[in-house]
Short mmCIF file of C-alpha atoms in Angstrom, two decimals:
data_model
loop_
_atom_site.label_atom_id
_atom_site.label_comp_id
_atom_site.label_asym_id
_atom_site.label_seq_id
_atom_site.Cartn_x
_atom_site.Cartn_y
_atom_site.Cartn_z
CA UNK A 1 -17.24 -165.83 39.51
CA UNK A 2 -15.39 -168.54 41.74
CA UNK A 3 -12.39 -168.45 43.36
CA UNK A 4 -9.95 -169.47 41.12
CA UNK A 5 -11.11 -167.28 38.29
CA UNK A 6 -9.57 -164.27 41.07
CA UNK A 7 -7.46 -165.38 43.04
CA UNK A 8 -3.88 -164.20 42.25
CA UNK A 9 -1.20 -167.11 41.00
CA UNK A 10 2.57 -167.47 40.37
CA UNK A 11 3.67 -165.35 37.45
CA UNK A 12 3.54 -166.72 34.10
CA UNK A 13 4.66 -165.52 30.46
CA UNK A 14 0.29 -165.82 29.63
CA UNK A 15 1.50 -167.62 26.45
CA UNK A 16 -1.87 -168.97 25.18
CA UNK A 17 0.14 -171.73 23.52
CA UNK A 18 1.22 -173.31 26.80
CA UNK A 19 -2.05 -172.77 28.96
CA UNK A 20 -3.96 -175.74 27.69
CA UNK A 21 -0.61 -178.14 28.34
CA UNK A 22 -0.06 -176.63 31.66
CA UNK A 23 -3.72 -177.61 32.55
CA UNK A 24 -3.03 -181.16 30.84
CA UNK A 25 -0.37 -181.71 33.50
CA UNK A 26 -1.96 -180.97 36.76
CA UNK A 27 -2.61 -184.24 38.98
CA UNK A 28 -5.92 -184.85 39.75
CA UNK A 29 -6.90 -182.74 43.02
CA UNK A 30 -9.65 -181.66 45.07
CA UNK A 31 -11.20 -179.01 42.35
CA UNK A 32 -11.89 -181.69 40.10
CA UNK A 33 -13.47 -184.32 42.46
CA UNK A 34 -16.05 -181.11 43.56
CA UNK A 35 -17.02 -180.20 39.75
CA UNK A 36 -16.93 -183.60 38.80
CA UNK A 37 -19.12 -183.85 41.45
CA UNK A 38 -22.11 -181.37 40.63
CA UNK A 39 -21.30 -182.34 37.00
CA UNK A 40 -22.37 -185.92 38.11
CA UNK A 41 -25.40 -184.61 39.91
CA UNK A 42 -26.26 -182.35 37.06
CA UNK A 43 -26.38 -185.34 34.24
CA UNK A 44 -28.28 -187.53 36.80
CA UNK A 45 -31.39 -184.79 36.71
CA UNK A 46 -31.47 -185.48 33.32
CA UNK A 47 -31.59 -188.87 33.44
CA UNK A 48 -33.88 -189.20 36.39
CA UNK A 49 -36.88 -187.77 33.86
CA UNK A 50 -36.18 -189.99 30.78
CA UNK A 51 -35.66 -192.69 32.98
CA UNK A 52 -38.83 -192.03 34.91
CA UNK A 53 -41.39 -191.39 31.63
CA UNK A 54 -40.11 -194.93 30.58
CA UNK A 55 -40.80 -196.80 33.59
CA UNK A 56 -44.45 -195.09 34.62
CA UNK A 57 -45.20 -195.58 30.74
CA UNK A 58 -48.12 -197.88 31.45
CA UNK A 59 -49.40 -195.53 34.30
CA UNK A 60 -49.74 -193.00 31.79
CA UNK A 61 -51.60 -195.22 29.80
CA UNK A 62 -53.99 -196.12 32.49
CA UNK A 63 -54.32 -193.08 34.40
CA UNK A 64 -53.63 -190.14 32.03
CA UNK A 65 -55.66 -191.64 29.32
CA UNK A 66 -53.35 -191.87 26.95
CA UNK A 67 -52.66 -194.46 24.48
CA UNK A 68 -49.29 -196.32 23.35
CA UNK A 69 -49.33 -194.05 19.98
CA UNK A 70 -49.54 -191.01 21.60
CA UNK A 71 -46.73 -191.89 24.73
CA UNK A 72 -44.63 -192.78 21.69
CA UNK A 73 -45.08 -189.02 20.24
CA UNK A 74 -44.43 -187.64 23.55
CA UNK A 75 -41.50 -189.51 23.94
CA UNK A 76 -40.38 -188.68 20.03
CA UNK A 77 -41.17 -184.76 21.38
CA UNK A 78 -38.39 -185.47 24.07
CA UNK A 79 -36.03 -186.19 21.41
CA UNK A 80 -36.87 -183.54 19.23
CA UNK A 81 -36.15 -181.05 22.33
CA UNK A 82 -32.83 -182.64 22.38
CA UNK A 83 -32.69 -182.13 19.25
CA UNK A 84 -33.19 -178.40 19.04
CA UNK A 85 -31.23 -178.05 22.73
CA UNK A 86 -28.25 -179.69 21.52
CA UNK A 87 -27.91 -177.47 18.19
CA UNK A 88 -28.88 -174.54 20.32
CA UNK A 89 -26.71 -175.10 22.95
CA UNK A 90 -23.90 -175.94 21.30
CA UNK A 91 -23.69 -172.58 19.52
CA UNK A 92 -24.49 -171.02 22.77
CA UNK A 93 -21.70 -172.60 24.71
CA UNK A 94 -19.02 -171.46 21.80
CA UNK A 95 -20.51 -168.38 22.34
CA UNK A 96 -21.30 -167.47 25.73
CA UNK A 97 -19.41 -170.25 27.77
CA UNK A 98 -19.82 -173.79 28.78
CA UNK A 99 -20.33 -173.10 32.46
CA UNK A 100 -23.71 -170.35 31.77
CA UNK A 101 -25.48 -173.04 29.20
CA UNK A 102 -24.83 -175.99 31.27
CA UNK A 103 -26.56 -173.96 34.28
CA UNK A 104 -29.53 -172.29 32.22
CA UNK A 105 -29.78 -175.85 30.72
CA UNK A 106 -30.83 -177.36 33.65
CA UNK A 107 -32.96 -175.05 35.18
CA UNK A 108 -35.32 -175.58 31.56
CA UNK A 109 -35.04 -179.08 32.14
CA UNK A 110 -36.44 -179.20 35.95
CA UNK A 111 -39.30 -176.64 34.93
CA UNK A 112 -39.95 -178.84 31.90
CA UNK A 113 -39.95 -181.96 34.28
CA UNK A 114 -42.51 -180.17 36.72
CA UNK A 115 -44.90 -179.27 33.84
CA UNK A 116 -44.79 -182.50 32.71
CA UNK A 117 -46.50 -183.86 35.95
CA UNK A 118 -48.86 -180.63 36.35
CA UNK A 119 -50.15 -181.77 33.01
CA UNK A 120 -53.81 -182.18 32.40
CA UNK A 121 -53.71 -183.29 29.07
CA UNK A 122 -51.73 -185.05 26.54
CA UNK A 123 -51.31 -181.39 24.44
CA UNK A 124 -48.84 -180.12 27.37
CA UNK A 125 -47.43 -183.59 28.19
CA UNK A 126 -46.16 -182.69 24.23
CA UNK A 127 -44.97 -179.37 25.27
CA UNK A 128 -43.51 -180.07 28.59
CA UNK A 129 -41.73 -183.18 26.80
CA UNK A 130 -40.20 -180.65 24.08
CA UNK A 131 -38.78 -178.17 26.45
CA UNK A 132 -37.29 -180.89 28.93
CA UNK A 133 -35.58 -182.61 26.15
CA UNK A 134 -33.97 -178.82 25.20
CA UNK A 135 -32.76 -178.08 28.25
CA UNK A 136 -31.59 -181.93 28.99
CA UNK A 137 -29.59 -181.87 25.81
CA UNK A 138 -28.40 -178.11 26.10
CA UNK A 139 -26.53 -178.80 29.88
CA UNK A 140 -25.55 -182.35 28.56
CA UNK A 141 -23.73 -181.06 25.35
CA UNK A 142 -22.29 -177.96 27.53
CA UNK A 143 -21.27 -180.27 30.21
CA UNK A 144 -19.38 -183.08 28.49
CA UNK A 145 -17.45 -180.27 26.15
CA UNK A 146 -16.61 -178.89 29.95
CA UNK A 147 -15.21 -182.17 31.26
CA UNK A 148 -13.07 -183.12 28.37
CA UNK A 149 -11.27 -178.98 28.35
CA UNK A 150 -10.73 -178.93 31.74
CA UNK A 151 -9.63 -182.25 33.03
CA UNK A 152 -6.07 -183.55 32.80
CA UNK A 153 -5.76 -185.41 29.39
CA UNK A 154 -4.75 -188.50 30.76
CA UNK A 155 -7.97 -188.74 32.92
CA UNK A 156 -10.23 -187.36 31.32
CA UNK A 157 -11.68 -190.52 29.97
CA UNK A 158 -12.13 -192.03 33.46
CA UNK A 159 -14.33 -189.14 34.08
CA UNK A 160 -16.19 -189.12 32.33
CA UNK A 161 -16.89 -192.89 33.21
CA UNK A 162 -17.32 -191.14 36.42
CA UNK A 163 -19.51 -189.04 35.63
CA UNK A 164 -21.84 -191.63 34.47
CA UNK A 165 -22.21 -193.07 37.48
CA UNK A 166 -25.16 -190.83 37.74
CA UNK A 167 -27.52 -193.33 35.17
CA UNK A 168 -25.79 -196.20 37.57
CA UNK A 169 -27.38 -194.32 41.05
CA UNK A 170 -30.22 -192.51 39.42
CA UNK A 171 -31.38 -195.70 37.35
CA UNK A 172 -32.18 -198.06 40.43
CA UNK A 173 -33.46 -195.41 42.27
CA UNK A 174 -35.65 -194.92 39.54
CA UNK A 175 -36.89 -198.59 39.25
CA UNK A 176 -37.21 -198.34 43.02
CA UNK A 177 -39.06 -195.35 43.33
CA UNK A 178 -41.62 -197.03 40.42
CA UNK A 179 -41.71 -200.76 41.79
CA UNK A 180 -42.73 -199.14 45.57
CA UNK A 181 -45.03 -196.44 44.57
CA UNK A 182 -46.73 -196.86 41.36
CA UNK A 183 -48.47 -200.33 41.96
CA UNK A 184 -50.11 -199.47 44.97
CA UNK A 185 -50.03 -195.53 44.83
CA UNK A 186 -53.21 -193.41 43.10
CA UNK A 187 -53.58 -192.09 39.65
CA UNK A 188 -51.30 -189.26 40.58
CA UNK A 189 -48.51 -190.87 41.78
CA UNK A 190 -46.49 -190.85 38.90
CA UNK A 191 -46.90 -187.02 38.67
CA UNK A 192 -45.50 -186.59 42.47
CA UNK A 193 -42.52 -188.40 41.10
CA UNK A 194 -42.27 -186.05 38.45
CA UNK A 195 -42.43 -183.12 40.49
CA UNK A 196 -39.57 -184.28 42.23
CA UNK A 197 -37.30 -183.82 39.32
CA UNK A 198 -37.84 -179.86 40.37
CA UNK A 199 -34.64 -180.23 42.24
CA UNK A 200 -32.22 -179.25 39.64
CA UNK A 201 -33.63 -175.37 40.28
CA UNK A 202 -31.45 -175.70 43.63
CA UNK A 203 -28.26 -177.24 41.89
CA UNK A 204 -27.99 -175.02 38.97
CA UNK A 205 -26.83 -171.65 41.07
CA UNK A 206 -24.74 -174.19 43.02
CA UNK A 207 -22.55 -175.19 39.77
CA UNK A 208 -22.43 -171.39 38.36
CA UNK A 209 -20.74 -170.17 41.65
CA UNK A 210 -18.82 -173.21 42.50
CA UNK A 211 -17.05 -174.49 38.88
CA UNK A 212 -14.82 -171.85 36.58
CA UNK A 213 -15.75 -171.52 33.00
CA UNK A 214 -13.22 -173.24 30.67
CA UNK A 215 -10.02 -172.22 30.02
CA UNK A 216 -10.14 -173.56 26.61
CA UNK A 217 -13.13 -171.15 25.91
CA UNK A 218 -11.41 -168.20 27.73
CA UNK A 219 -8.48 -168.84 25.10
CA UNK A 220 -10.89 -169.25 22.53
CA UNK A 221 -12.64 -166.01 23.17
CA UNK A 222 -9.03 -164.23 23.38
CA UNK A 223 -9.66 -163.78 27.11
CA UNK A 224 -6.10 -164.85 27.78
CA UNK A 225 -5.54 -163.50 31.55
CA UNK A 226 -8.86 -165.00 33.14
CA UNK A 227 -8.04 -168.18 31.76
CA UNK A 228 -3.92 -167.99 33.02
CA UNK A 229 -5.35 -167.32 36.40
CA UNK A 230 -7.21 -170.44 36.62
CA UNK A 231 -4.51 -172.20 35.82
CA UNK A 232 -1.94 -170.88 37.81
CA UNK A 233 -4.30 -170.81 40.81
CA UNK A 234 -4.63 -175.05 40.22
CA UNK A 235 -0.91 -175.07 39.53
CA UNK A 236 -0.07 -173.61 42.94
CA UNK A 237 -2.77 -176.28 44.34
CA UNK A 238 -0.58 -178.70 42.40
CA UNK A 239 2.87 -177.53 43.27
CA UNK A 240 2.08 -178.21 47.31
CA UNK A 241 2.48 -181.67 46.04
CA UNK A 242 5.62 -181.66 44.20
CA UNK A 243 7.08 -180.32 41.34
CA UNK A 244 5.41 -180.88 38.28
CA UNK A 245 6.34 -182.51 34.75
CA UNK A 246 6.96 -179.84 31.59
CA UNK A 247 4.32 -178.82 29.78
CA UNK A 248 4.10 -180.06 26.10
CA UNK A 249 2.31 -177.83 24.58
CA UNK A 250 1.11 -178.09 20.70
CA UNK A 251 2.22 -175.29 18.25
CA UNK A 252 0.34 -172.45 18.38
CA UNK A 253 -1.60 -172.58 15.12
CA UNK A 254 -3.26 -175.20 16.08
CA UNK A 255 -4.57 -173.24 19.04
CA UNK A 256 -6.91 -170.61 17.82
CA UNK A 257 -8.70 -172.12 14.62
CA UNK A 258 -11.95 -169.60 13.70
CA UNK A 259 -15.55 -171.60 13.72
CA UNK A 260 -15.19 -170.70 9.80
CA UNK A 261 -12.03 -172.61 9.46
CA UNK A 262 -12.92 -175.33 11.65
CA UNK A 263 -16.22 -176.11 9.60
CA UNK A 264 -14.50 -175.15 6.74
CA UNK A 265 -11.92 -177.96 6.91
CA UNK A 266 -12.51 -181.07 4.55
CA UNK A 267 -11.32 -183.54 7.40
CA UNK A 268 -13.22 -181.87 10.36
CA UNK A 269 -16.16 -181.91 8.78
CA UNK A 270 -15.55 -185.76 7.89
CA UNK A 271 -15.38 -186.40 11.30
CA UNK A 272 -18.43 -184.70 12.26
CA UNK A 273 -20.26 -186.48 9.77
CA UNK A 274 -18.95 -189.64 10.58
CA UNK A 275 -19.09 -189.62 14.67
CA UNK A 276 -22.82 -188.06 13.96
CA UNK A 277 -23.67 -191.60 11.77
CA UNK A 278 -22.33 -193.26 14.85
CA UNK A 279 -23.57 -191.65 17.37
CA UNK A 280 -27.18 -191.98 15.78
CA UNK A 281 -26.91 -195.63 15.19
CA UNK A 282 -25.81 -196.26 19.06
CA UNK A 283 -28.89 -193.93 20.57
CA UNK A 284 -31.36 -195.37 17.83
CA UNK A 285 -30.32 -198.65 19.68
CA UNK A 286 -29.71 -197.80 22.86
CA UNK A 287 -33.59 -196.34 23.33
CA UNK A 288 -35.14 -198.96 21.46
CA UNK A 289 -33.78 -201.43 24.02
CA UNK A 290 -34.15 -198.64 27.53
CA UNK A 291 -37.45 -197.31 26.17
CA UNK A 292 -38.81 -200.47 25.24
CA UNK A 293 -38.36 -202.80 27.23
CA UNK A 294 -40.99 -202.22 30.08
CA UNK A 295 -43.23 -202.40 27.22
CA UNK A 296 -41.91 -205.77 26.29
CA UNK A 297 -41.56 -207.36 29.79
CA UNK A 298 -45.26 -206.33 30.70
CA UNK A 299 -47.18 -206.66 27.23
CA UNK A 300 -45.29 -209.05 25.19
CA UNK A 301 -43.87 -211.19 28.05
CA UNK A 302 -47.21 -210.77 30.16
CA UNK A 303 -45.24 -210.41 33.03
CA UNK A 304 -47.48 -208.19 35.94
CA UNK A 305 -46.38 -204.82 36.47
CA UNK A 306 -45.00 -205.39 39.94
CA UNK A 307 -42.98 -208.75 38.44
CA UNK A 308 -41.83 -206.14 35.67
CA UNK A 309 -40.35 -203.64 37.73
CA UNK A 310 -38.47 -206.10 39.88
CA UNK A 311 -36.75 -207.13 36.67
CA UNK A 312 -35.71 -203.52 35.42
CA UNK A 313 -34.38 -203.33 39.24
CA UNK A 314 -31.89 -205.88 39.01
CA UNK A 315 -31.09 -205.05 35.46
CA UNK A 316 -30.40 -201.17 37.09
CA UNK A 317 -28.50 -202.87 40.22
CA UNK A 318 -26.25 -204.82 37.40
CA UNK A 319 -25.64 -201.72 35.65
CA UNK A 320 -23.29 -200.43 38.66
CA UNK A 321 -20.76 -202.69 36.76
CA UNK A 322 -20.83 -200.04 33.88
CA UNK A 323 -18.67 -197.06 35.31
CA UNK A 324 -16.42 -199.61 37.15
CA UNK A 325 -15.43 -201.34 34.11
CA UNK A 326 -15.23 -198.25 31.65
CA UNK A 327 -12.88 -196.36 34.57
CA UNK A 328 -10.52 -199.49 33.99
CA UNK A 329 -10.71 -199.31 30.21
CA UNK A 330 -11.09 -196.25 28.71
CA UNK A 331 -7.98 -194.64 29.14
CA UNK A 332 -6.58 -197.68 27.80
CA UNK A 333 -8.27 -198.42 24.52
CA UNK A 334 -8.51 -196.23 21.61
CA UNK A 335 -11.74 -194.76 21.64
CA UNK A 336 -13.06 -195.67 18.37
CA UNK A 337 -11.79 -199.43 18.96
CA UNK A 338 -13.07 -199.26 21.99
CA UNK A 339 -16.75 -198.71 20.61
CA UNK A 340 -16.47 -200.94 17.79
CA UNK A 341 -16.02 -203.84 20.50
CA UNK A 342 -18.41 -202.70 22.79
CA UNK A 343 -20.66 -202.48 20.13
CA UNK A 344 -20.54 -206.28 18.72
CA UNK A 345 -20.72 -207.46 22.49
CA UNK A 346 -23.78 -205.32 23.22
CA UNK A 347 -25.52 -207.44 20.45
CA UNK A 348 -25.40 -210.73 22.30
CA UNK A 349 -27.34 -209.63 25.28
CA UNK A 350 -29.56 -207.47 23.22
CA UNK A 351 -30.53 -210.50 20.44
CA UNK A 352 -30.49 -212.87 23.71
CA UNK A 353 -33.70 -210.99 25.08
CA UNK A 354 -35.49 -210.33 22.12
CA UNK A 355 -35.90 -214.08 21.64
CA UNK A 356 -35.37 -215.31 25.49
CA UNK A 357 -38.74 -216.51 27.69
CA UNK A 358 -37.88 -218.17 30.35
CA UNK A 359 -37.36 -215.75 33.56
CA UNK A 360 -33.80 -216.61 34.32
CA UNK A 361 -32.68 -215.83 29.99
CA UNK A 362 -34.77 -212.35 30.33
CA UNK A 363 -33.31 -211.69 33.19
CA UNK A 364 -29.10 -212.10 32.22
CA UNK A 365 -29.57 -211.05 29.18
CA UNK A 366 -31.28 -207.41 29.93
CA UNK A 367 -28.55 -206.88 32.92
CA UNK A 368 -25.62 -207.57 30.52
CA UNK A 369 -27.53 -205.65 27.77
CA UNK A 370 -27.51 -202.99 30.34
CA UNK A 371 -23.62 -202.91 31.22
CA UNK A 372 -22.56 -203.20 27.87
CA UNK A 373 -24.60 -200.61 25.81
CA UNK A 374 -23.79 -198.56 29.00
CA UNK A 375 -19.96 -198.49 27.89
CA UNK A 376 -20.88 -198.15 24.22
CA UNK A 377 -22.22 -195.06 25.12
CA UNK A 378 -20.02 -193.83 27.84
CA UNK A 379 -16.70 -193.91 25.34
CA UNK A 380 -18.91 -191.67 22.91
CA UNK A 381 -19.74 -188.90 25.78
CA UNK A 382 -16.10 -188.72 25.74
CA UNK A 383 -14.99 -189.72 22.27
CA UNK A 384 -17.46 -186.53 20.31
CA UNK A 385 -15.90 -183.34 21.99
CA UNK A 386 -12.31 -184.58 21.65
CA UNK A 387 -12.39 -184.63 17.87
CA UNK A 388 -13.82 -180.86 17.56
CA UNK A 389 -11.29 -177.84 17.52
CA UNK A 390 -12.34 -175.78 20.93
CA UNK A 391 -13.79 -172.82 18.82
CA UNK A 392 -16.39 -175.14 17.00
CA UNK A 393 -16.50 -177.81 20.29
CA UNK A 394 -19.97 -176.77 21.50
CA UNK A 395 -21.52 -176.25 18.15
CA UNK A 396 -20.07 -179.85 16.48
CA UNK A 397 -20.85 -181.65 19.48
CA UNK A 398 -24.07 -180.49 19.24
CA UNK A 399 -24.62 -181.33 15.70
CA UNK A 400 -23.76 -184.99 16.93
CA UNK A 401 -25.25 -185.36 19.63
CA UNK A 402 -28.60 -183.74 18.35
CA UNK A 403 -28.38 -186.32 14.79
CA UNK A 404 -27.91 -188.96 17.38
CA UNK A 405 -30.70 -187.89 19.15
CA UNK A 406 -32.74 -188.19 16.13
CA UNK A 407 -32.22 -191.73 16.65
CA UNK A 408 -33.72 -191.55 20.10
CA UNK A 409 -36.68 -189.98 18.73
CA UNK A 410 -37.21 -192.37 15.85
CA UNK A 411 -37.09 -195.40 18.37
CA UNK A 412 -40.46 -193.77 19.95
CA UNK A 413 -42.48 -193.92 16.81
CA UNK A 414 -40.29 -196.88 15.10
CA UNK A 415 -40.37 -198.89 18.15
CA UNK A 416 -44.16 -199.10 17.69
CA UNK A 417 -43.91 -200.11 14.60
CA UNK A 418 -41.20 -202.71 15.26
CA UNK A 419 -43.11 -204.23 17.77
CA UNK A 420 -46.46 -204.38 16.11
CA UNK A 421 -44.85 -206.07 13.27
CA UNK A 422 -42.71 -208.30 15.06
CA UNK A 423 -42.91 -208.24 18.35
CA UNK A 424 -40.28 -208.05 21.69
CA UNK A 425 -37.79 -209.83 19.04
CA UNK A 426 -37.83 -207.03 16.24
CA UNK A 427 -37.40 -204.41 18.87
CA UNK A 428 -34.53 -206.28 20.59
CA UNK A 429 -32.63 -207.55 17.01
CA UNK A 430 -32.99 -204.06 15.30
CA UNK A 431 -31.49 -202.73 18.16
CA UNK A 432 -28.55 -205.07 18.50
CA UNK A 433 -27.96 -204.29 14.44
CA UNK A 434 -27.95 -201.01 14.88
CA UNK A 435 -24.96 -200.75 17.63
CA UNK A 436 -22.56 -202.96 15.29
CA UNK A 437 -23.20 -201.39 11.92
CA UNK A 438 -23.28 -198.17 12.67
CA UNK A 439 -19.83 -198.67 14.78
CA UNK A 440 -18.03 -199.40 12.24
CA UNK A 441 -18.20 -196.11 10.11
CA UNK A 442 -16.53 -194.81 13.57
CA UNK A 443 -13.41 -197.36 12.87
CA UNK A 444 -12.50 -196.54 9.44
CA UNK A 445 -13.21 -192.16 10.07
CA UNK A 446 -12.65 -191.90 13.57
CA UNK A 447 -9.45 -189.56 14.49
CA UNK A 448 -7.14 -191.04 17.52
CA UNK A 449 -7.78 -189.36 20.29
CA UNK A 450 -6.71 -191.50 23.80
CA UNK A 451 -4.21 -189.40 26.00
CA UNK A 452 -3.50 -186.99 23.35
CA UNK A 453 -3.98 -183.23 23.57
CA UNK A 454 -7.40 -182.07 22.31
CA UNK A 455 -4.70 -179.68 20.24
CA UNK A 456 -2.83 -182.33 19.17
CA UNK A 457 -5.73 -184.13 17.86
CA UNK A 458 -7.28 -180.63 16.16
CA UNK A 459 -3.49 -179.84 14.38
CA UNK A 460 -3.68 -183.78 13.10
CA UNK A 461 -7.10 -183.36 11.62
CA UNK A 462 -6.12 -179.86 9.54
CA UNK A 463 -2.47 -181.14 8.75
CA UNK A 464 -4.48 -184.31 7.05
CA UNK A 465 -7.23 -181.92 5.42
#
């Protein structure tokens, strides 16, 4: 329990029509820069250990003794974990809070991450792979839905850009971490690096105590009063400021709608289909290029490990451009345009190193590939939850997320294939394909949902259905 869940606040009516639009209001102020702070910290745990399998890949290989087949089905395991964490954890978030599944998520990820480099054999590399990729997923799912219900609707966009800032720090440290020490460290050093994704056991009690559990899931569970005294606690933050504007709120049918209702709806479930085509198509591609392209640099480019690593660290140190430029952009774009653009663009950089050879082509094209597949998938962390009612938010984005995910996994055992058959160029090209066609299903089924109340957006969807 924090502080704001019981601390008293200024009287209200408790009308659970108004809460969310008197929490859409607030300015931005120092409670959200401290959760969007361990939120930030939180995703880049996660990251760290994908990151990391992908760059000491070929020390696996070498030192482990495990071949290329067998990384790929431990890095297809990863995605199945997602898989099951995001469908798990989505329900469990609906059901027993966002806050509690984000912090259980990551303390299964960081003992995942430390069994994966206590691993003697390729058998619990599997395991250890599964259950980090459940409790990734399971905190990821929990902790975007928590962002977009708690953070000022005209904001929330930018942070969740913010938030991503996490691949932009995490990523060169990563490549750093990998060009320094695995070169000229011993056959273990890639498991000390692994270890040190253990951290996340010290964050997780850190987040429970510090950040309140959503209001929007308070209202959702009928727990009316502990979410009005979150709110009025921020308000009187707020209110040392200035007055503030009227809330708007939406009517109040479209502020309880039951899980059966939600999924029951013609429209809603349109949209979940839809946004989970999308979302599949972007993190087939996206992986194929992240997951790959070590691979590429070092056995299809013949590039020396050392020489390989330098590359993926200026590609990482480019990558700070990604946050910077979504923050300026996508509060001001409809979503769904927003990744239909990003989308075709990402293809230029992406076809540009699948064919490039000379050092200077490789080296533009996977830094822009980098930035730009960075926002595709930046405006989708924000774009999924908005378009779910709150009672069915967890649960849908974890359908999405988790058929996306699918994608992830397929790149381990279809990026083999692509690259037997055809090399750094089929990897690169079938990646770049599948960002723009699978964008454009989001265009033509995609609800609005820029600036608007995530109310607003759920009454639009049932008044269509």
């Amino acid at each position: 329990m924090t502080l704001l869940d019981t601390e008293a606040g200024p009287a209200s009516e408790m009308n659970p029509a108004e809460i969310p639009a008197r929490l859409d209001r607030l300015p931005v102020m120092a409670p959200h820069l401290v959760w969007i702070t361990l939120l930030t910290v939180n995703l880049g745990l996660g990251f760290y250990d994908n990151a990391l399998f992908a760059y000491v890949t070929p020390a696996i290989v070498e030192h482990a003794g495990l071949t290329v087949g067998q990384v790929g089905l431990a890095s297809t395991a990863f995605f199945a974990g997602m898989v099951v964490g995001g469908l798990l954890g989505g329900r469990l978030a609906d059901r027993f809070g966002r806050r509690a599944v984000m912090v259980w998520g990551t303390a299964i990820c960081s003992l995942g991450v430390i069994a994966t480099g206590l691993a003697p054999n390729f058998e619990t590399i599997l395991i250890s792979r599964t259950i980090t990729g459940i409790g990734v997923q399971a905190s990821m799912s929990a902790l975007l839905v928590y962002i977009v219900e708690m953070f000022p609707a005209a904001t929330r966009g930018r942070f969740v850009s913010v938030v991503t800032s996490a691949f932009v720090v995490v990523a060169p440290i990563v490549a750093l971490l990998a060009l320094v020490t695995v070169p000229a460290g011993g056959p273990d050093t890639w498991r000390h690096l692994f270890l040190l994704g253990g951290v996340g056991l010290l964050i997780a009690p850190i987040a429970y105590f510090v950040m309140p559990e959503s209001v929007r899931w308070h209202i959702s569970r009928n727990q009316v009063g502990k979410a009005e005294r979150i709110v009025a606690n921020l308000e009187t933050r707020a209110l040392r400021r200035g007055p503030l504007a009227e809330p708007e709120p939406v009517a109040a049918g479209a502020q309880h709608v039951s899980l059966r209702k939600a999924l029951g709806s013609r429209r809603i479930i349109g949209t979940l289909v839809a946004l989970s085509i999308g979302y599949f198509g972007a993190t087939f591609g996206l992986y194929l290029y992240q997951n790959w392209a070590m691979y590429v640099l070092v056995d299809g480019l013949a590039y020396t490990e050392g020489d390989a690593y330098r590359i993926q660290l200026i590609w990482n140190v480019v990558y700070f451009a990604t946050p910077l430029l979504a923050m300026l952009m996508i509060d001001r774009v409809e979503r769904k345009t927003f990744i239909l653009v990003s989308s075709l663009l990402s293809a230029v950089p992406l076809v540009g190193l699948g064919v490039a050879s000379a050092d200077w082509l490789v080296t533009t094209a996977g830094g822009a590939a980098a930035v730009v597949t960075g926002l595709v998938i930046t405006a989708y962390f924000a774009y999924i939850p908005e378009t779910i009612p709150t009672e069915a938010r967890g649960l849908g984005s974890g359908i999405i997320i988790s058929v996306g995910n699918i994608g992830g996994a397929l790149s381990g055992v279809l990026g083999a294939s692509l690259y037997g058959a055809w090399g750094g160029a089929g990897v690169m090209i079938s990646a770049a394909v599948a960002f723009v066609a699978f964008s454009i299903v989001i265009l033509f089924f995609g609800p609005r949902t820029t600036n608007r109340s995530l109310e607003g957006v759920t009454a639009e969807e049932l008044k269509a259905a």
